[in-house]
Amino acid sequence: MKRPLALVVEDESNILRFVRANLRASGFEVVSATNGIDALEQFEKVKPDVIVLDIMLPKIDGLEVCRRIREGSDVPIVMITAKNDIQDAVEGLNAGGDDYITKPFAVDELLARINAVMRRAKANISHVQSDKIKIGKMVVDMTQRAVSVDDQTIHLTPTEFKVLNYLVNNLDKVVPHEELMLAIWGEDYRDCTHYLRVSIGRLRQKIEKDSSNPEYIVTCSGVGYMIRSKV
Ligand code: CA
């Protein structure tokens, strides 16, 4: 089997060496970059299977690198944040990161995050009831994993699609935060609802006419989210 290819972007050479050596020991091929511009060039060149991306980088920071990659790619991305600060983490997720890890981190934790984002990116969508569902002007094609609104194709990350898909599969039902966390992110993330909040925010930016006044994804305050069959 082909070894998965990881792009590691980090300007601190000791951390870069540490991550590179451990990923190689765990069966990855590794290419690296030490600034944001180099990261984007490497990304285009090698098309990695996963990216480990430090936020604080010279030239272009990791958040901007992540946003640019997300313009055309679903590649799983684990951000590295310097501070144990939820705001930093939320910015990373907002920029399109799938997960984050805080410095200093243990290699086991990094590998667990990498494996989790890769698994989520690959996992098939379960509970598919029918091919296409139309809700108002939105069409969700469960098997093609495609979404359009007003005939415009919407580009969603795998996580965003899974959140949308889960809500669509539970039409007209309020899905509690905890259920979504368990279904999409898994047991270890049960209490990390900021992941969900960020994904819902990004989904709304993409599918709603006015994301501050959403028609499709309705907030049921303090409980969860719902998509109604009639918009
Ligand atoms: Ca750095």
mmCIF file with all atom_site columns, C-alpha atoms and ligand atoms in Angstrom:
data_model
loop_
_atom_site.group_PDB
_atom_site.id
_atom_site.type_symbol
_atom_site.label_atom_id
_atom_site.label_alt_id
_atom_site.label_comp_id
_atom_site.label_asym_id
_atom_site.label_entity_id
_atom_site.label_seq_id
_atom_site.pdbx_PDB_ins_code
_atom_site.Cartn_x
_atom_site.Cartn_y
_atom_site.Cartn_z
_atom_site.occupancy
_atom_site.B_iso_or_equiv
_atom_site.pdbx_formal_charge
_atom_site.auth_seq_id
_atom_site.auth_comp_id
_atom_site.auth_asym_id
_atom_site.auth_atom_id
_atom_site.pdbx_PDB_model_num
ATOM   1   C  CA . MET A 1 1   ? 0.000   0.000  0.000  1.00 0.00 ? 1   MET A CA 1
ATOM   2   C  CA . LYS A 1 2   ? 1.173   3.506  -0.790 1.00 0.00 ? 2   LYS A CA 1
ATOM   3   C  CA . ARG A 1 3   ? 2.389   5.429  2.223  1.00 0.00 ? 3   ARG A CA 1
ATOM   4   C  CA . PRO A 1 4   ? 0.264   8.477  2.999  1.00 0.00 ? 4   PRO A CA 1
ATOM   5   C  CA . LEU A 1 5   ? 1.985   11.774 2.259  1.00 0.00 ? 5   LEU A CA 1
ATOM   6   C  CA . ALA A 1 6   ? 2.036   14.461 4.947  1.00 0.00 ? 6   ALA A CA 1
ATOM   7   C  CA . LEU A 1 7   ? 3.005   18.096 4.432  1.00 0.00 ? 7   LEU A CA 1
ATOM   8   C  CA . VAL A 1 8   ? 4.400   19.538 7.664  1.00 0.00 ? 8   VAL A CA 1
ATOM   9   C  CA . VAL A 1 9   ? 4.615   23.328 7.846  1.00 0.00 ? 9   VAL A CA 1
ATOM   10  C  CA . GLU A 1 10  ? 6.587   24.665 10.786 1.00 0.00 ? 10  GLU A CA 1
ATOM   11  C  CA . ASP A 1 11  ? 9.314   27.306 11.066 1.00 0.00 ? 11  ASP A CA 1
ATOM   12  C  CA . GLU A 1 12  ? 10.775  26.112 14.363 1.00 0.00 ? 12  GLU A CA 1
ATOM   13  C  CA . SER A 1 13  ? 13.392  23.640 13.244 1.00 0.00 ? 13  SER A CA 1
ATOM   14  C  CA . ASN A 1 14  ? 13.418  21.493 16.390 1.00 0.00 ? 14  ASN A CA 1
ATOM   15  C  CA . ILE A 1 15  ? 9.643   20.984 16.246 1.00 0.00 ? 15  ILE A CA 1
ATOM   16  C  CA . LEU A 1 16  ? 9.791   20.334 12.509 1.00 0.00 ? 16  LEU A CA 1
ATOM   17  C  CA . ARG A 1 17  ? 12.479  17.688 12.998 1.00 0.00 ? 17  ARG A CA 1
ATOM   18  C  CA . PHE A 1 18  ? 10.532  16.088 15.821 1.00 0.00 ? 18  PHE A CA 1
ATOM   19  C  CA . VAL A 1 19  ? 7.288   15.919 13.852 1.00 0.00 ? 19  VAL A CA 1
ATOM   20  C  CA . ARG A 1 20  ? 8.979   14.758 10.661 1.00 0.00 ? 20  ARG A CA 1
ATOM   21  C  CA . ALA A 1 21  ? 10.887  11.950 12.371 1.00 0.00 ? 21  ALA A CA 1
ATOM   22  C  CA . ASN A 1 22  ? 7.831   10.706 14.220 1.00 0.00 ? 22  ASN A CA 1
ATOM   23  C  CA . LEU A 1 23  ? 5.577   10.786 11.185 1.00 0.00 ? 23  LEU A CA 1
ATOM   24  C  CA . ARG A 1 24  ? 8.152   8.877  9.162  1.00 0.00 ? 24  ARG A CA 1
ATOM   25  C  CA . ALA A 1 25  ? 8.439   6.320  11.947 1.00 0.00 ? 25  ALA A CA 1
ATOM   26  C  CA . SER A 1 26  ? 4.653   5.954  11.807 1.00 0.00 ? 26  SER A CA 1
ATOM   27  C  CA . GLY A 1 27  ? 4.587   5.146  8.108  1.00 0.00 ? 27  GLY A CA 1
ATOM   28  C  CA . PHE A 1 28  ? 4.144   8.545  6.479  1.00 0.00 ? 28  PHE A CA 1
ATOM   29  C  CA . GLU A 1 29  ? 6.098   10.082 3.670  1.00 0.00 ? 29  GLU A CA 1
ATOM   30  C  CA . VAL A 1 30  ? 6.875   13.619 4.740  1.00 0.00 ? 30  VAL A CA 1
ATOM   31  C  CA . VAL A 1 31  ? 7.569   16.838 2.879  1.00 0.00 ? 31  VAL A CA 1
ATOM   32  C  CA . SER A 1 32  ? 8.052   20.038 4.797  1.00 0.00 ? 32  SER A CA 1
ATOM   33  C  CA . ALA A 1 33  ? 7.895   23.801 4.462  1.00 0.00 ? 33  ALA A CA 1
ATOM   34  C  CA . THR A 1 34  ? 9.118   26.512 6.810  1.00 0.00 ? 34  THR A CA 1
ATOM   35  C  CA . ASN A 1 35  ? 7.050   29.498 5.682  1.00 0.00 ? 35  ASN A CA 1
ATOM   36  C  CA . GLY A 1 36  ? 3.621   30.176 4.251  1.00 0.00 ? 36  GLY A CA 1
ATOM   37  C  CA . ILE A 1 37  ? 4.648   30.769 0.655  1.00 0.00 ? 37  ILE A CA 1
ATOM   38  C  CA . ASP A 1 38  ? 6.726   27.626 0.567  1.00 0.00 ? 38  ASP A CA 1
ATOM   39  C  CA . ALA A 1 39  ? 3.785   25.751 2.110  1.00 0.00 ? 39  ALA A CA 1
ATOM   40  C  CA . LEU A 1 40  ? 1.429   26.781 -0.704 1.00 0.00 ? 40  LEU A CA 1
ATOM   41  C  CA . GLU A 1 41  ? 4.001   25.854 -3.341 1.00 0.00 ? 41  GLU A CA 1
ATOM   42  C  CA . GLN A 1 42  ? 4.632   22.460 -1.770 1.00 0.00 ? 42  GLN A CA 1
ATOM   43  C  CA . PHE A 1 43  ? 0.912   21.866 -1.482 1.00 0.00 ? 43  PHE A CA 1
ATOM   44  C  CA . GLU A 1 44  ? 0.416   22.466 -5.216 1.00 0.00 ? 44  GLU A CA 1
ATOM   45  C  CA . LYS A 1 45  ? 3.413   20.362 -6.092 1.00 0.00 ? 45  LYS A CA 1
ATOM   46  C  CA . VAL A 1 46  ? 2.964   17.240 -3.959 1.00 0.00 ? 46  VAL A CA 1
ATOM   47  C  CA . LYS A 1 47  ? -0.803  17.124 -3.280 1.00 0.00 ? 47  LYS A CA 1
ATOM   48  C  CA . PRO A 1 48  ? -0.452  15.731 0.255  1.00 0.00 ? 48  PRO A CA 1
ATOM   49  C  CA . ASP A 1 49  ? -2.964  13.418 1.970  1.00 0.00 ? 49  ASP A CA 1
ATOM   50  C  CA . VAL A 1 50  ? -2.819  15.442 5.166  1.00 0.00 ? 50  VAL A CA 1
ATOM   51  C  CA . ILE A 1 51  ? -1.318  18.761 6.307  1.00 0.00 ? 51  ILE A CA 1
ATOM   52  C  CA . VAL A 1 52  ? 0.091   19.693 9.709  1.00 0.00 ? 52  VAL A CA 1
ATOM   53  C  CA . LEU A 1 53  ? 0.100   23.478 9.713  1.00 0.00 ? 53  LEU A CA 1
ATOM   54  C  CA . ASP A 1 54  ? 1.581   25.834 12.287 1.00 0.00 ? 54  ASP A CA 1
ATOM   55  C  CA . ILE A 1 55  ? -0.371  29.086 12.633 1.00 0.00 ? 55  ILE A CA 1
ATOM   56  C  CA . MET A 1 56  ? 2.559   31.405 13.414 1.00 0.00 ? 56  MET A CA 1
ATOM   57  C  CA . LEU A 1 57  ? 4.643   31.359 10.239 1.00 0.00 ? 57  LEU A CA 1
ATOM   58  C  CA . PRO A 1 58  ? 6.835   33.845 8.377  1.00 0.00 ? 58  PRO A CA 1
ATOM   59  C  CA . LYS A 1 59  ? 5.613   35.494 5.143  1.00 0.00 ? 59  LYS A CA 1
ATOM   60  C  CA . ILE A 1 60  ? 2.018   34.234 5.168  1.00 0.00 ? 60  ILE A CA 1
ATOM   61  C  CA . ASP A 1 61  ? 0.575   32.911 8.423  1.00 0.00 ? 61  ASP A CA 1
ATOM   62  C  CA . GLY A 1 62  ? -0.992  29.483 8.779  1.00 0.00 ? 62  GLY A CA 1
ATOM   63  C  CA . LEU A 1 63  ? -4.539  30.831 8.900  1.00 0.00 ? 63  LEU A CA 1
ATOM   64  C  CA . GLU A 1 64  ? -4.136  32.462 5.491  1.00 0.00 ? 64  GLU A CA 1
ATOM   65  C  CA . VAL A 1 65  ? -2.393  29.375 4.110  1.00 0.00 ? 65  VAL A CA 1
ATOM   66  C  CA . CYS A 1 66  ? -5.335  27.305 5.313  1.00 0.00 ? 66  CYS A CA 1
ATOM   67  C  CA . ARG A 1 67  ? -7.903  29.656 3.764  1.00 0.00 ? 67  ARG A CA 1
ATOM   68  C  CA . ARG A 1 68  ? -6.116  29.596 0.408  1.00 0.00 ? 68  ARG A CA 1
ATOM   69  C  CA . ILE A 1 69  ? -5.860  25.806 0.387  1.00 0.00 ? 69  ILE A CA 1
ATOM   70  C  CA . ARG A 1 70  ? -9.537  25.537 1.272  1.00 0.00 ? 70  ARG A CA 1
ATOM   71  C  CA . GLU A 1 71  ? -10.490 27.544 -1.821 1.00 0.00 ? 71  GLU A CA 1
ATOM   72  C  CA . GLY A 1 72  ? -9.948  24.404 -3.840 1.00 0.00 ? 72  GLY A CA 1
ATOM   73  C  CA . SER A 1 73  ? -9.226  21.439 -1.615 1.00 0.00 ? 73  SER A CA 1
ATOM   74  C  CA . ASP A 1 74  ? -10.733 19.232 1.107  1.00 0.00 ? 74  ASP A CA 1
ATOM   75  C  CA . VAL A 1 75  ? -7.376  17.883 2.267  1.00 0.00 ? 75  VAL A CA 1
ATOM   76  C  CA . PRO A 1 76  ? -7.491  17.176 6.016  1.00 0.00 ? 76  PRO A CA 1
ATOM   77  C  CA . ILE A 1 77  ? -5.606  19.868 7.976  1.00 0.00 ? 77  ILE A CA 1
ATOM   78  C  CA . VAL A 1 78  ? -4.431  19.798 11.598 1.00 0.00 ? 78  VAL A CA 1
ATOM   79  C  CA . MET A 1 79  ? -3.453  23.271 12.819 1.00 0.00 ? 79  MET A CA 1
ATOM   80  C  CA . ILE A 1 80  ? -0.773  23.851 15.435 1.00 0.00 ? 80  ILE A CA 1
ATOM   81  C  CA . THR A 1 81  ? -1.575  26.681 17.823 1.00 0.00 ? 81  THR A CA 1
ATOM   82  C  CA . ALA A 1 82  ? 0.983   28.277 20.099 1.00 0.00 ? 82  ALA A CA 1
ATOM   83  C  CA . LYS A 1 83  ? -1.259  29.199 22.973 1.00 0.00 ? 83  LYS A CA 1
ATOM   84  C  CA . ASN A 1 84  ? -3.730  27.174 24.905 1.00 0.00 ? 84  ASN A CA 1
ATOM   85  C  CA . ASP A 1 85  ? -6.359  29.653 23.912 1.00 0.00 ? 85  ASP A CA 1
ATOM   86  C  CA . ILE A 1 86  ? -9.747  28.661 22.592 1.00 0.00 ? 86  ILE A CA 1
ATOM   87  C  CA . GLN A 1 87  ? -9.895  31.826 20.463 1.00 0.00 ? 87  GLN A CA 1
ATOM   88  C  CA . ASP A 1 88  ? -6.792  30.727 18.540 1.00 0.00 ? 88  ASP A CA 1
ATOM   89  C  CA . ALA A 1 89  ? -8.300  27.316 18.056 1.00 0.00 ? 89  ALA A CA 1
ATOM   90  C  CA . VAL A 1 90  ? -11.569 28.770 16.816 1.00 0.00 ? 90  VAL A CA 1
ATOM   91  C  CA . GLU A 1 91  ? -9.685  30.955 14.332 1.00 0.00 ? 91  GLU A CA 1
ATOM   92  C  CA . GLY A 1 92  ? -7.914  27.873 13.044 1.00 0.00 ? 92  GLY A CA 1
ATOM   93  C  CA . LEU A 1 93  ? -11.179 25.996 12.622 1.00 0.00 ? 93  LEU A CA 1
ATOM   94  C  CA . ASN A 1 94  ? -12.769 29.070 11.046 1.00 0.00 ? 94  ASN A CA 1
ATOM   95  C  CA . ALA A 1 95  ? -9.998  29.251 8.492  1.00 0.00 ? 95  ALA A CA 1
ATOM   96  C  CA . GLY A 1 96  ? -10.933 25.695 7.478  1.00 0.00 ? 96  GLY A CA 1
ATOM   97  C  CA . GLY A 1 97  ? -8.746  23.552 9.724  1.00 0.00 ? 97  GLY A CA 1
ATOM   98  C  CA . ASP A 1 98  ? -10.273 20.197 10.636 1.00 0.00 ? 98  ASP A CA 1
ATOM   99  C  CA . ASP A 1 99  ? -8.642  20.030 14.034 1.00 0.00 ? 99  ASP A CA 1
ATOM   100 C  CA . TYR A 1 100 ? -5.889  21.642 16.069 1.00 0.00 ? 100 TYR A CA 1
ATOM   101 C  CA . ILE A 1 101 ? -3.247  20.760 18.585 1.00 0.00 ? 101 ILE A CA 1
ATOM   102 C  CA . THR A 1 102 ? -1.634  23.073 21.117 1.00 0.00 ? 102 THR A CA 1
ATOM   103 C  CA . LYS A 1 103 ? 2.096   23.447 21.694 1.00 0.00 ? 103 LYS A CA 1
ATOM   104 C  CA . PRO A 1 104 ? 3.754   21.732 23.421 1.00 0.00 ? 104 PRO A CA 1
ATOM   105 C  CA . PHE A 1 105 ? 2.191   18.458 22.301 1.00 0.00 ? 105 PHE A CA 1
ATOM   106 C  CA . ALA A 1 106 ? 3.037   14.794 22.667 1.00 0.00 ? 106 ALA A CA 1
ATOM   107 C  CA . VAL A 1 107 ? 3.631   12.852 19.494 1.00 0.00 ? 107 VAL A CA 1
ATOM   108 C  CA . ASP A 1 108 ? 0.875   10.361 20.362 1.00 0.00 ? 108 ASP A CA 1
ATOM   109 C  CA . GLU A 1 109 ? -1.614  13.186 20.519 1.00 0.00 ? 109 GLU A CA 1
ATOM   110 C  CA . LEU A 1 110 ? -0.505  14.572 17.165 1.00 0.00 ? 110 LEU A CA 1
ATOM   111 C  CA . LEU A 1 111 ? -0.751  11.155 15.528 1.00 0.00 ? 111 LEU A CA 1
ATOM   112 C  CA . ALA A 1 112 ? -4.194  10.603 17.017 1.00 0.00 ? 112 ALA A CA 1
ATOM   113 C  CA . ARG A 1 113 ? -5.375  13.930 15.565 1.00 0.00 ? 113 ARG A CA 1
ATOM   114 C  CA . ILE A 1 114 ? -3.866  13.186 12.166 1.00 0.00 ? 114 ILE A CA 1
ATOM   115 C  CA . ASN A 1 115 ? -5.426  9.734  12.033 1.00 0.00 ? 115 ASN A CA 1
ATOM   116 C  CA . ALA A 1 116 ? -8.784  11.097 13.148 1.00 0.00 ? 116 ALA A CA 1
ATOM   117 C  CA . VAL A 1 117 ? -8.944  13.820 10.476 1.00 0.00 ? 117 VAL A CA 1
ATOM   118 C  CA . MET A 1 118 ? -7.844  11.361 7.790  1.00 0.00 ? 118 MET A CA 1
ATOM   119 C  CA . ARG A 1 119 ? -10.425 8.820  8.916  1.00 0.00 ? 119 ARG A CA 1
ATOM   120 C  CA . ARG A 1 120 ? -13.156 11.464 8.925  1.00 0.00 ? 120 ARG A CA 1
ATOM   121 C  CA . ALA A 1 121 ? -12.161 12.610 5.449  1.00 0.00 ? 121 ALA A CA 1
ATOM   122 C  CA . LYS A 1 122 ? -12.378 9.062  4.127  1.00 0.00 ? 122 LYS A CA 1
ATOM   123 C  CA . ALA A 1 123 ? -15.347 7.688  6.044  1.00 0.00 ? 123 ALA A CA 1
ATOM   124 C  CA . ASN A 1 124 ? -18.389 6.987  4.000  1.00 0.00 ? 124 ASN A CA 1
ATOM   125 C  CA . ILE A 1 125 ? -21.565 8.760  4.776  1.00 0.00 ? 125 ILE A CA 1
ATOM   126 C  CA . SER A 1 126 ? -23.846 6.387  6.632  1.00 0.00 ? 126 SER A CA 1
ATOM   127 C  CA . HIS A 1 127 ? -27.621 6.335  6.965  1.00 0.00 ? 127 HIS A CA 1
ATOM   128 C  CA . VAL A 1 128 ? -28.170 7.377  3.381  1.00 0.00 ? 128 VAL A CA 1
ATOM   129 C  CA . GLN A 1 129 ? -31.877 7.190  2.781  1.00 0.00 ? 129 GLN A CA 1
ATOM   130 C  CA . SER A 1 130 ? -32.158 8.522  -0.721 1.00 0.00 ? 130 SER A CA 1
ATOM   131 C  CA . ASP A 1 131 ? -29.970 10.086 -3.326 1.00 0.00 ? 131 ASP A CA 1
ATOM   132 C  CA . LYS A 1 132 ? -31.136 13.651 -3.429 1.00 0.00 ? 132 LYS A CA 1
ATOM   133 C  CA . ILE A 1 133 ? -33.168 15.782 -1.110 1.00 0.00 ? 133 ILE A CA 1
ATOM   134 C  CA . LYS A 1 134 ? -34.531 19.169 -2.033 1.00 0.00 ? 134 LYS A CA 1
ATOM   135 C  CA . ILE A 1 135 ? -35.155 21.694 0.716  1.00 0.00 ? 135 ILE A CA 1
ATOM   136 C  CA . GLY A 1 136 ? -36.256 25.086 -0.529 1.00 0.00 ? 136 GLY A CA 1
ATOM   137 C  CA . LYS A 1 137 ? -33.613 26.064 -3.078 1.00 0.00 ? 137 LYS A CA 1
ATOM   138 C  CA . MET A 1 138 ? -31.031 23.707 -1.635 1.00 0.00 ? 138 MET A CA 1
ATOM   139 C  CA . VAL A 1 139 ? -30.365 20.280 -3.142 1.00 0.00 ? 139 VAL A CA 1
ATOM   140 C  CA . VAL A 1 140 ? -28.293 17.807 -1.145 1.00 0.00 ? 140 VAL A CA 1
ATOM   141 C  CA . ASP A 1 141 ? -27.020 14.822 -3.092 1.00 0.00 ? 141 ASP A CA 1
ATOM   142 C  CA . MET A 1 142 ? -26.056 12.300 -0.436 1.00 0.00 ? 142 MET A CA 1
ATOM   143 C  CA . THR A 1 143 ? -24.245 9.832  -2.663 1.00 0.00 ? 143 THR A CA 1
ATOM   144 C  CA . GLN A 1 144 ? -22.346 12.376 -4.736 1.00 0.00 ? 144 GLN A CA 1
ATOM   145 C  CA . ARG A 1 145 ? -21.678 14.420 -1.595 1.00 0.00 ? 145 ARG A CA 1
ATOM   146 C  CA . ALA A 1 146 ? -22.709 17.491 -3.533 1.00 0.00 ? 146 ALA A CA 1
ATOM   147 C  CA . VAL A 1 147 ? -24.722 20.477 -2.441 1.00 0.00 ? 147 VAL A CA 1
ATOM   148 C  CA . SER A 1 148 ? -26.197 23.261 -4.491 1.00 0.00 ? 148 SER A CA 1
ATOM   149 C  CA . VAL A 1 149 ? -28.265 26.304 -3.642 1.00 0.00 ? 149 VAL A CA 1
ATOM   150 C  CA . ASP A 1 150 ? -30.121 28.091 -6.415 1.00 0.00 ? 150 ASP A CA 1
ATOM   151 C  CA . ASP A 1 151 ? -28.279 25.823 -8.904 1.00 0.00 ? 151 ASP A CA 1
ATOM   152 C  CA . GLN A 1 152 ? -24.921 27.089 -7.629 1.00 0.00 ? 152 GLN A CA 1
ATOM   153 C  CA . THR A 1 153 ? -22.584 24.325 -6.494 1.00 0.00 ? 153 THR A CA 1
ATOM   154 C  CA . ILE A 1 154 ? -21.450 24.798 -2.904 1.00 0.00 ? 154 ILE A CA 1
ATOM   155 C  CA . HIS A 1 155 ? -17.991 23.629 -1.912 1.00 0.00 ? 155 HIS A CA 1
ATOM   156 C  CA . LEU A 1 156 ? -18.082 21.963 1.523  1.00 0.00 ? 156 LEU A CA 1
ATOM   157 C  CA . THR A 1 157 ? -15.318 20.327 3.522  1.00 0.00 ? 157 THR A CA 1
ATOM   158 C  CA . PRO A 1 158 ? -15.940 16.681 4.526  1.00 0.00 ? 158 PRO A CA 1
ATOM   159 C  CA . THR A 1 159 ? -16.796 17.749 8.078  1.00 0.00 ? 159 THR A CA 1
ATOM   160 C  CA . GLU A 1 160 ? -19.205 20.432 6.909  1.00 0.00 ? 160 GLU A CA 1
ATOM   161 C  CA . PHE A 1 161 ? -20.873 17.953 4.601  1.00 0.00 ? 161 PHE A CA 1
ATOM   162 C  CA . LYS A 1 162 ? -21.260 15.420 7.394  1.00 0.00 ? 162 LYS A CA 1
ATOM   163 C  CA . VAL A 1 163 ? -22.893 17.970 9.671  1.00 0.00 ? 163 VAL A CA 1
ATOM   164 C  CA . LEU A 1 164 ? -25.295 19.000 6.915  1.00 0.00 ? 164 LEU A CA 1
ATOM   165 C  CA . ASN A 1 165 ? -25.959 15.403 5.956  1.00 0.00 ? 165 ASN A CA 1
ATOM   166 C  CA . TYR A 1 166 ? -26.685 14.402 9.537  1.00 0.00 ? 166 TYR A CA 1
ATOM   167 C  CA . LEU A 1 167 ? -29.183 17.236 9.926  1.00 0.00 ? 167 LEU A CA 1
ATOM   168 C  CA . VAL A 1 168 ? -30.807 16.415 6.579  1.00 0.00 ? 168 VAL A CA 1
ATOM   169 C  CA . ASN A 1 169 ? -31.161 12.803 7.641  1.00 0.00 ? 169 ASN A CA 1
ATOM   170 C  CA . ASN A 1 170 ? -33.018 14.049 10.701 1.00 0.00 ? 170 ASN A CA 1
ATOM   171 C  CA . LEU A 1 171 ? -35.296 16.512 8.919  1.00 0.00 ? 171 LEU A CA 1
ATOM   172 C  CA . ASP A 1 172 ? -37.724 18.392 11.158 1.00 0.00 ? 172 ASP A CA 1
ATOM   173 C  CA . LYS A 1 173 ? -36.082 17.015 14.281 1.00 0.00 ? 173 LYS A CA 1
ATOM   174 C  CA . VAL A 1 174 ? -33.978 18.988 16.698 1.00 0.00 ? 174 VAL A CA 1
ATOM   175 C  CA . VAL A 1 175 ? -30.587 17.299 16.803 1.00 0.00 ? 175 VAL A CA 1
ATOM   176 C  CA . PRO A 1 176 ? -28.878 17.937 20.161 1.00 0.00 ? 176 PRO A CA 1
ATOM   177 C  CA . HIS A 1 177 ? -25.324 19.301 20.208 1.00 0.00 ? 177 HIS A CA 1
ATOM   178 C  CA . GLU A 1 178 ? -24.064 16.210 21.967 1.00 0.00 ? 178 GLU A CA 1
ATOM   179 C  CA . GLU A 1 179 ? -25.544 13.862 19.380 1.00 0.00 ? 179 GLU A CA 1
ATOM   180 C  CA . LEU A 1 180 ? -23.864 15.803 16.571 1.00 0.00 ? 180 LEU A CA 1
ATOM   181 C  CA . MET A 1 181 ? -20.538 15.872 18.407 1.00 0.00 ? 181 MET A CA 1
ATOM   182 C  CA . LEU A 1 182 ? -20.661 12.108 18.909 1.00 0.00 ? 182 LEU A CA 1
ATOM   183 C  CA . ALA A 1 183 ? -21.817 11.358 15.373 1.00 0.00 ? 183 ALA A CA 1
ATOM   184 C  CA . ILE A 1 184 ? -19.364 13.592 13.539 1.00 0.00 ? 184 ILE A CA 1
ATOM   185 C  CA . TRP A 1 185 ? -16.339 14.024 15.795 1.00 0.00 ? 185 TRP A CA 1
ATOM   186 C  CA . GLY A 1 186 ? -16.585 11.048 18.138 1.00 0.00 ? 186 GLY A CA 1
ATOM   187 C  CA . GLU A 1 187 ? -16.464 10.291 21.838 1.00 0.00 ? 187 GLU A CA 1
ATOM   188 C  CA . ASP A 1 188 ? -13.278 12.242 22.610 1.00 0.00 ? 188 ASP A CA 1
ATOM   189 C  CA . TYR A 1 189 ? -14.870 15.464 21.388 1.00 0.00 ? 189 TYR A CA 1
ATOM   190 C  CA . ARG A 1 190 ? -18.153 15.169 23.268 1.00 0.00 ? 190 ARG A CA 1
ATOM   191 C  CA . ASP A 1 191 ? -17.635 18.443 25.158 1.00 0.00 ? 191 ASP A CA 1
ATOM   192 C  CA . CYS A 1 192 ? -15.794 20.416 22.451 1.00 0.00 ? 192 CYS A CA 1
ATOM   193 C  CA . THR A 1 193 ? -18.887 22.105 21.054 1.00 0.00 ? 193 THR A CA 1
ATOM   194 C  CA . HIS A 1 194 ? -16.862 24.977 19.588 1.00 0.00 ? 194 HIS A CA 1
ATOM   195 C  CA . TYR A 1 195 ? -15.997 22.628 16.694 1.00 0.00 ? 195 TYR A CA 1
ATOM   196 C  CA . LEU A 1 196 ? -19.696 22.311 15.971 1.00 0.00 ? 196 LEU A CA 1
ATOM   197 C  CA . ARG A 1 197 ? -20.337 26.033 16.357 1.00 0.00 ? 197 ARG A CA 1
ATOM   198 C  CA . VAL A 1 198 ? -17.595 26.823 13.857 1.00 0.00 ? 198 VAL A CA 1
ATOM   199 C  CA . SER A 1 199 ? -18.812 24.220 11.347 1.00 0.00 ? 199 SER A CA 1
ATOM   200 C  CA . ILE A 1 200 ? -22.382 25.488 11.567 1.00 0.00 ? 200 ILE A CA 1
ATOM   201 C  CA . GLY A 1 201 ? -21.127 29.055 11.101 1.00 0.00 ? 201 GLY A CA 1
ATOM   202 C  CA . ARG A 1 202 ? -19.153 28.074 8.009  1.00 0.00 ? 202 ARG A CA 1
ATOM   203 C  CA . LEU A 1 203 ? -22.050 26.076 6.604  1.00 0.00 ? 203 LEU A CA 1
ATOM   204 C  CA . ARG A 1 204 ? -24.353 29.031 7.049  1.00 0.00 ? 204 ARG A CA 1
ATOM   205 C  CA . GLN A 1 205 ? -21.881 31.342 5.324  1.00 0.00 ? 205 GLN A CA 1
ATOM   206 C  CA . LYS A 1 206 ? -21.996 28.985 2.375  1.00 0.00 ? 206 LYS A CA 1
ATOM   207 C  CA . ILE A 1 207 ? -25.658 28.001 2.101  1.00 0.00 ? 207 ILE A CA 1
ATOM   208 C  CA . GLU A 1 208 ? -27.709 30.782 3.686  1.00 0.00 ? 208 GLU A CA 1
ATOM   209 C  CA . LYS A 1 209 ? -28.684 33.987 1.925  1.00 0.00 ? 209 LYS A CA 1
ATOM   210 C  CA . ASP A 1 210 ? -28.156 35.841 5.204  1.00 0.00 ? 210 ASP A CA 1
ATOM   211 C  CA . SER A 1 211 ? -26.074 33.801 7.624  1.00 0.00 ? 211 SER A CA 1
ATOM   212 C  CA . SER A 1 212 ? -27.135 35.918 10.603 1.00 0.00 ? 212 SER A CA 1
ATOM   213 C  CA . ASN A 1 213 ? -30.753 35.143 9.826  1.00 0.00 ? 213 ASN A CA 1
ATOM   214 C  CA . PRO A 1 214 ? -30.575 31.497 8.719  1.00 0.00 ? 214 PRO A CA 1
ATOM   215 C  CA . GLU A 1 215 ? -33.448 29.802 6.915  1.00 0.00 ? 215 GLU A CA 1
ATOM   216 C  CA . TYR A 1 216 ? -32.000 26.338 6.455  1.00 0.00 ? 216 TYR A CA 1
ATOM   217 C  CA . ILE A 1 217 ? -30.096 25.550 9.638  1.00 0.00 ? 217 ILE A CA 1
ATOM   218 C  CA . VAL A 1 218 ? -32.202 26.709 12.543 1.00 0.00 ? 218 VAL A CA 1
ATOM   219 C  CA . THR A 1 219 ? -30.733 27.163 16.030 1.00 0.00 ? 219 THR A CA 1
ATOM   220 C  CA . CYS A 1 220 ? -32.760 25.652 18.847 1.00 0.00 ? 220 CYS A CA 1
ATOM   221 C  CA . SER A 1 221 ? -31.227 27.672 21.616 1.00 0.00 ? 221 SER A CA 1
ATOM   222 C  CA . GLY A 1 222 ? -29.343 25.685 24.205 1.00 0.00 ? 222 GLY A CA 1
ATOM   223 C  CA . VAL A 1 223 ? -30.405 22.377 22.627 1.00 0.00 ? 223 VAL A CA 1
ATOM   224 C  CA . GLY A 1 224 ? -29.163 21.888 19.098 1.00 0.00 ? 224 GLY A CA 1
ATOM   225 C  CA . TYR A 1 225 ? -29.850 22.492 15.442 1.00 0.00 ? 225 TYR A CA 1
ATOM   226 C  CA . MET A 1 226 ? -32.546 21.554 12.985 1.00 0.00 ? 226 MET A CA 1
ATOM   227 C  CA . ILE A 1 227 ? -33.220 21.630 9.275  1.00 0.00 ? 227 ILE A CA 1
ATOM   228 C  CA . ARG A 1 228 ? -36.873 21.894 8.363  1.00 0.00 ? 228 ARG A CA 1
ATOM   229 C  CA . SER A 1 229 ? -38.279 20.152 5.314  1.00 0.00 ? 229 SER A CA 1
ATOM   230 C  CA . LYS A 1 230 ? -40.218 23.296 4.394  1.00 0.00 ? 230 LYS A CA 1
ATOM   231 C  CA . VAL A 1 231 ? -38.290 26.520 4.148  1.00 0.00 ? 231 VAL A CA 1
HETATM 232 CA CA . CA  B 2 .   ? 5.845   29.013 14.239 1.00 0.00 ? 1   CA  B CA 1
#
